Coordinates of N, CA, C and O in Angstrom, one line a residue:
X1 N 0.7 16.6 12.8 CA -0.2 16.6 12.0 C -0.7 15.4 11.4 O 0.0 14.5 11.7
X2 N -1.8 14.9 11.3 CA -2.4 13.7 11.3 C -2.4 13.3 9.7 O -2.9 14.0 8.8
X3 N -1.3 12.4 9.4 CA -1.2 12.2 7.9 C -0.2 10.8 7.7 O 0.3 10.0 8.4
X4 N -0.6 10.5 6.4 CA -0.2 8.9 6.0 C 1.0 9.4 4.2 O 0.7 9.8 3.8
X5 N 2.2 8.9 4.6 CA 2.8 9.9 3.6 C 3.4 8.4 2.4 O 4.2 7.4 3.3
X6 N 3.2 8.5 1.2 CA 3.6 7.3 0.8 C 4.9 7.3 0.1 O 4.7 8.5 -0.1
X7 N 6.1 6.5 -0.3 CA 7.4 6.9 -1.1 C 7.1 5.5 -2.0 O 7.4 4.2 -1.7
X8 N 8.5 5.7 -2.4 CA 8.7 4.3 -3.2 C 8.6 4.1 -4.8 O 9.2 3.6 -5.6
X9 N 7.8 5.0 -5.4 CA 7.0 4.9 -6.7 C 7.9 5.4 -7.9 O 9.2 6.1 -7.5
X10 N 7.3 5.4 -9.1 CA 8.5 5.9 -9.8 C 8.3 4.6 -10.9 O 7.6 3.7 -11.0
X11 N 9.1 5.3 -12.1 CA 9.5 4.4 -13.6 C 10.1 3.3 -13.9 O 11.5 3.6 -13.1
X12 N 9.7 2.4 -14.3 CA 10.2 0.7 -14.3 C 10.2 0.4 -15.2 O 8.9 0.3 -15.3
X13 N 10.7 -0.5 -15.7 CA 10.9 -1.1 -17.1 C 10.0 -3.1 -16.3 O 10.0 -3.3 -15.4
X14 N 9.4 -3.4 -16.9 CA 8.5 -4.6 -17.1 C 9.9 -5.8 -16.5 O 10.4 -5.9 -17.2
X15 N 9.3 -6.5 -15.7 CA 10.4 -7.5 -15.3 C 10.8 -6.5 -14.1 O 11.5 -7.6 -13.1
X16 N 11.0 -5.5 -13.6 CA 11.4 -5.1 -12.5 C 10.6 -5.1 -11.1 O 9.7 -5.8 -11.3
X17 N 11.4 -4.7 -10.5 CA 11.0 -4.6 -8.6 C 11.0 -3.1 -8.3 O 11.3 -2.4 -8.5
X18 N 9.9 -3.2 -7.4 CA 9.7 -2.1 -6.5 C 9.7 -2.2 -5.2 O 8.6 -2.9 -4.9
X19 N 9.7 -1.8 -4.0 CA 9.8 -1.6 -2.7 C 8.7 -0.5 -1.9 O 9.2 1.0 -2.5
X20 N 7.5 -0.3 -2.2 CA 7.0 1.0 -1.9 C 6.8 1.1 0.0 O 6.7 -0.1 0.8
X21 N 6.7 2.3 0.5 CA 6.5 2.5 1.9 C 5.5 3.5 2.0 O 5.2 4.0 1.6
X22 N 5.6 3.2 3.1 CA 4.0 4.2 3.8 C 4.5 4.2 5.3 O 3.7 3.1 6.0
X23 N 4.3 5.8 5.7 CA 4.4 6.0 7.1 C 3.4 6.6 7.6 O 2.9 7.5 7.0
X24 N 2.8 6.3 8.7 CA 1.8 6.8 9.3 C 2.5 7.9 10.3 O 3.5 7.4 10.8
X25 N 1.7 9.0 10.4 CA 2.3 10.1 11.5 C 2.1 9.3 13.2 O 1.5 8.6 13.2
X26 N 2.9 9.9 13.7 CA 2.9 9.8 15.2 C 1.5 9.7 16.0 O 1.4 9.4 16.7
X27 N 0.9 10.8 15.1 CA -0.5 11.4 16.0 C -1.2 10.5 15.5 O -2.9 10.5 15.8
X28 N -1.4 9.1 14.5 CA -2.2 8.0 14.8 C -1.9 7.2 15.3 O -1.0 6.6 15.9
X29 N -3.2 7.1 16.6 CA -2.9 6.1 17.2 C -3.9 4.8 17.1 O -4.7 4.7 15.9
X30 N -3.5 3.5 18.0 CA -4.8 2.2 18.1 C -4.8 2.3 16.6 O -5.6 1.6 15.9
X31 N -3.8 1.5 15.8 CA -3.5 1.3 14.5 C -4.0 -0.2 14.6 O -3.2 -1.1 15.1
X32 N -4.8 -0.8 13.8 CA -5.6 -2.3 13.6 C -4.7 -3.0 12.2 O -4.6 -3.8 12.2
X33 N -4.7 -2.3 11.5 CA -4.4 -2.9 10.0 C -3.6 -1.4 9.2 O -4.6 -0.4 9.3
X34 N -3.3 -2.1 8.1 CA -2.5 -0.9 7.5 C -2.6 -1.7 5.9 O -2.4 -3.2 6.0
X35 N -2.8 -0.9 4.9 CA -2.8 -1.6 3.7 C -2.5 -0.9 2.6 O -2.4 0.0 2.5
X36 N -2.5 -1.5 1.4 CA -2.3 -1.1 0.5 C -3.5 -1.1 -1.3 O -4.2 -2.9 -1.3
X37 N -4.0 0.1 -1.7 CA -4.8 -0.2 -2.6 C -3.9 0.5 -3.8 O -3.2 1.1 -4.0
X38 N -4.6 0.3 -5.1 CA -4.4 0.7 -6.5 C -5.3 1.5 -7.4 O -6.4 0.7 -7.0
X39 N -5.2 2.1 -8.1 CA -6.3 2.7 -8.9 C -5.6 2.7 -10.7 O -4.5 3.7 -10.5
X40 N -5.8 2.1 -11.0 CA -5.5 2.6 -12.4 C -6.1 3.4 -13.7 O -6.9 3.7 -13.2
X41 N -5.7 3.8 -14.4 CA -6.0 5.0 -15.2 C -7.4 4.3 -15.8 O -8.0 3.2 -16.4
X42 N -8.6 5.0 -15.4 CA -9.8 5.1 -15.8 C -10.7 3.5 -15.2 O -11.8 3.0 -15.3
X43 N -10.0 3.0 -13.9 CA -10.7 2.1 -13.3 C -10.4 2.2 -12.5 O -10.6 3.4 -11.1
X44 N -11.8 1.7 -11.2 CA -11.8 2.0 -9.8 C -10.9 1.6 -9.2 O -9.9 0.8 -9.4
X45 N -10.5 2.0 -7.9 CA -9.7 1.9 -6.7 C -9.9 0.2 -6.2 O -10.9 -0.4 -5.8
X46 N -8.9 -0.2 -6.2 CA -8.8 -2.1 -6.1 C -7.8 -2.3 -4.4 O -7.0 -1.9 -4.6
X47 N -8.3 -3.2 -3.5 CA -7.2 -3.8 -2.9 C -6.5 -4.4 -3.3 O -6.1 -5.1 -4.3
X48 N -4.7 -4.6 -2.7 CA -3.9 -5.5 -2.5 C -3.8 -6.0 -2.0 O -3.7 -7.4 -2.2
X49 N -3.3 -5.5 -0.7 CA -3.3 -6.1 0.7 C -3.1 -5.6 1.8 O -3.3 -4.4 1.4
X50 N -3.5 -6.0 2.8 CA -3.5 -5.8 3.9 C -2.9 -6.6 5.1 O -2.6 -7.8 4.8
X51 N -2.0 -5.9 6.5 CA -1.5 -6.9 7.2 C -2.0 -6.0 8.7 O -2.1 -4.8 8.5
X52 N -2.1 -7.2 9.5 CA -2.7 -6.7 10.7 C -1.1 -5.8 12.0 O -0.4 -6.4 11.3
X53 N -1.5 -5.7 12.9 CA -0.4 -5.4 13.9 C 0.1 -6.6 14.3 O 0.8 -6.8 14.6
X54 N -1.1 -8.1 14.0 CA -0.6 -9.0 14.5 C 0.3 -9.3 13.8 O 0.7 -10.8 13.6
X55 N 0.3 -9.6 12.5 CA 1.3 -9.9 11.2 C 0.7 -10.9 10.3 O 0.7 -11.3 9.5
X56 N -0.7 -10.6 10.7 CA -1.8 -11.2 9.4 C -1.9 -10.4 8.0 O -2.1 -9.6 8.3
X57 N -1.2 -11.4 7.1 CA -2.1 -10.4 5.9 C -3.2 -11.4 5.0 O -3.2 -12.4 5.0
X58 N -3.5 -10.4 4.2 CA -4.3 -10.8 3.5 C -4.5 -9.9 1.8 O -3.9 -8.7 2.1
X59 N -4.2 -10.9 1.4 CA -3.9 -10.3 -0.7 C -5.4 -10.3 -1.4 O -6.0 -11.7 -1.2
X60 N -5.6 -9.6 -2.1 CA -6.7 -9.9 -3.5 C -6.0 -11.0 -4.3 O -4.9 -11.0 -4.7
X61 N -7.2 -12.0 -4.6 CA -6.7 -13.3 -5.4 C -5.9 -12.9 -6.1 O -5.0 -13.3 -6.7
X62 N -6.2 -11.8 -7.0 CA -5.1 -11.0 -8.3 C -3.8 -10.7 -8.1 O -3.1 -10.7 -8.9
X63 N -3.9 -10.1 -6.9 CA -2.4 -10.0 -6.4 C -1.3 -11.1 -5.5 O -0.6 -10.6 -5.0
X64 N -1.9 -12.1 -5.7 CA -0.9 -13.2 -4.7 C 0.1 -13.5 -5.9 O -0.1 -13.6 -7.0
X65 N 1.1 -13.3 -4.7 CA 2.0 -14.2 -6.0 C 3.3 -13.2 -6.1 O 4.7 -13.7 -5.7
X66 N 3.1 -11.4 -6.5 CA 4.2 -10.9 -6.4 C 4.1 -9.6 -5.8 O 5.1 -8.9 -6.0
X67 N 3.4 -9.7 -5.1 CA 3.0 -9.0 -4.1 C 3.2 -9.5 -2.5 O 2.2 -10.5 -2.4
X68 N 4.2 -8.6 -1.7 CA 4.3 -9.1 -0.4 C 4.4 -7.7 0.5 O 5.1 -6.5 0.4
X69 N 3.5 -8.1 1.6 CA 3.6 -6.7 2.2 C 4.0 -7.2 3.8 O 3.7 -8.2 4.0
X70 N 4.7 -6.4 4.1 CA 5.2 -6.3 5.5 C 5.1 -4.6 6.2 O 4.8 -4.2 5.7
X71 N 5.3 -5.0 7.2 CA 5.1 -3.6 8.5 C 6.2 -3.5 9.1 O 7.0 -4.6 9.8
X72 N 6.2 -2.3 10.1 CA 7.1 -2.3 11.0 C 6.4 -1.5 12.2 O 5.8 -0.2 11.9
X73 N 6.1 -2.4 13.4 CA 4.8 -1.7 13.9 C 5.0 -0.7 14.6 O 4.5 0.9 14.9
X74 N 6.5 -0.4 15.1 CA 7.2 0.6 15.8 C 7.3 2.0 15.0 O 6.8 2.5 15.7
X75 N 7.8 1.7 13.9 CA 8.2 2.8 13.3 C 6.3 2.9 12.3 O 6.4 4.1 11.5
X76 N 5.6 2.6 12.5 CA 4.0 2.3 12.3 C 4.8 2.7 10.2 O 3.4 3.7 9.8
X77 N 4.9 2.1 10.0 CA 5.2 1.9 8.7 C 4.8 0.2 8.0 O 5.2 -0.6 8.1
X78 N 4.2 0.5 6.6 CA 3.8 -0.6 6.0 C 4.6 -1.1 4.3 O 4.8 0.7 4.2
X79 N 5.2 -1.8 4.0 CA 6.1 -1.6 3.0 C 5.0 -2.7 2.2 O 4.4 -3.6 2.0
X80 N 5.3 -2.2 0.3 CA 4.6 -3.0 -0.5 C 5.8 -3.6 -1.2 O 6.5 -2.8 -2.1
X81 N 6.0 -4.8 -1.2 CA 7.4 -5.0 -2.4 C 6.5 -5.9 -3.5 O 6.1 -6.5 -3.4
X82 N 6.7 -5.2 -4.6 CA 6.2 -5.8 -6.0 C 7.4 -6.0 -6.8 O 8.4 -5.3 -7.2
X83 N 7.4 -7.5 -7.7 CA 8.3 -8.1 -8.4 C 7.6 -8.7 -9.4 O 6.3 -8.2 -9.9
X84 N 8.5 -8.6 -10.4 CA 7.7 -8.8 -11.8 C 7.1 -7.9 -12.3 O 6.0 -8.3 -12.7
X85 N 7.0 -6.9 -12.1 CA 6.1 -5.6 -12.9 C 6.0 -6.0 -14.3 O 6.2 -6.1 -15.1
X86 N 4.4 -5.8 -14.3 CA 3.9 -5.5 -16.0 C 3.4 -4.2 -15.9 O 3.0 -4.0 -14.9
X87 N 3.0 -3.9 -17.4 CA 2.6 -2.6 -17.5 C 1.0 -2.5 -16.9 O 1.1 -1.4 -16.6
X88 N 0.8 -3.5 -16.6 CA -1.5 -3.8 -16.4 C -0.8 -3.1 -15.0 O -1.8 -2.8 -13.7
X89 N 0.2 -3.4 -13.9 CA 0.5 -3.0 -13.0 C 0.7 -1.3 -12.3 O 1.0 -1.1 -11.6
X90 N 0.7 -0.6 -13.9 CA 0.7 1.0 -13.8 C -0.5 1.5 -12.7 O -1.6 0.9 -13.6
X91 N -0.2 2.3 -12.1 CA -1.5 2.5 -11.2 C -0.9 3.6 -10.3 O 0.3 3.4 -9.9
X92 N -2.3 4.6 -9.4 CA -1.5 5.1 -8.6 C -1.7 3.7 -7.2 O -2.9 3.6 -7.0
X93 N -0.9 3.6 -6.3 CA -0.9 2.9 -5.3 C -1.0 4.0 -4.0 O -0.2 5.1 -3.6
X94 N -1.8 3.3 -3.4 CA -3.0 4.8 -2.1 C -2.1 3.5 -0.9 O -2.6 2.2 -0.9
X95 N -2.2 4.1 0.1 CA -1.9 3.7 1.6 C -3.4 3.8 2.5 O -3.4 4.5 2.6
X96 N -3.2 2.8 3.0 CA -4.3 2.9 4.1 C -3.7 2.3 5.1 O -3.5 1.6 5.7
X97 N -4.3 3.2 6.2 CA -4.2 3.2 8.0 C -5.7 3.0 8.6 O -6.4 4.0 8.5
X98 N -5.8 1.9 9.3 CA -7.0 1.4 9.6 C -7.2 1.7 11.7 O -6.2 0.7 11.9
X99 N -7.8 2.4 12.0 CA -7.7 2.8 13.4 C -9.0 2.5 14.0 O -10.5 2.1 13.2
X100 N -9.2 2.1 15.1 CA -10.0 2.2 15.6 C -11.4 3.1 15.6 O -12.6 2.8 15.7
X101 N -10.9 4.1 15.5 CA -11.7 5.8 15.0 C -12.3 5.8 13.6 O -13.3 5.9 13.8
X102 N -11.5 6.0 12.8 CA -11.3 6.3 11.3 C -10.5 5.5 10.5 O -9.4 5.3 11.0
X103 N -10.4 5.6 9.1 CA -9.5 5.4 8.5 C -8.8 6.5 7.9 O -9.5 7.5 7.7
X104 N -7.4 6.4 7.5 CA -6.9 6.9 7.1 C -5.9 7.0 5.6 O -5.4 5.9 5.8
X105 N -6.3 7.7 4.6 CA -5.5 7.5 3.4 C -4.5 7.9 2.7 O -3.8 9.4 3.6
X106 N -3.4 7.7 2.5 CA -2.4 8.7 2.0 C -2.8 9.2 0.2 O -3.8 9.1 0.2
X107 N -2.1 10.2 -0.3 CA -2.1 11.1 -1.1 C -2.0 10.4 -2.3 O -2.2 10.2 -3.6
X108 N -1.4 9.0 -2.1 CA -0.7 7.7 -3.2 C 0.7 8.4 -3.7 O 1.1 9.2 -3.9
X109 N 0.9 7.1 -4.6 CA 2.0 6.8 -5.3 C 2.2 6.6 -6.4 O 1.2 5.0 -6.7
X110 N 2.6 7.4 -7.7 CA 2.5 6.6 -9.1 C 3.5 5.0 -9.5 O 4.8 5.7 -9.1
X111 N 3.2 4.7 -9.9 CA 3.6 3.6 -10.0 C 3.4 3.3 -11.6 O 2.5 3.0 -11.9
X112 N 4.5 3.5 -12.3 CA 4.5 3.3 -14.0 C 5.4 2.3 -14.5 O 6.5 2.5 -14.0
X113 N 4.8 1.4 -15.2 CA 6.1 0.5 -15.6 C 5.3 0.1 -17.3 O 4.8 0.3 -18.0
X114 N 7.0 0.0 -17.7 CA 7.0 0.5 -19.2 C 7.4 -0.8 -19.8 O 8.1 -1.5 -19.2
X115 N 6.5 -1.2 -21.0 CA 7.1 -2.8 -21.5 C 8.4 -2.6 -22.7 O 8.7 -1.2 -22.5

């Protein structure tokens, strides 16, 4: 079964940190890029960061500094380390896997930051 599964979300106090993980199933091939988006309540989904299989990273301007993306190509897994969390980081974080044929989205993992 082709799937993308995120994990690592939860409730955290402001100032804390989280590490999100996203694993693509073995049946997803020819991955070019993996990345993270997020969608806060009442807002549009926005890009957080992406990483290519070659290790090139891209961060949305508003995400630079507190977000760190990394990956393990052998495990088809991408990570997002978030530090100094703020209440405005509260959102559902979605993983995207980009292949030569199509894109795959995960179901999302909820991150809630309490003040």
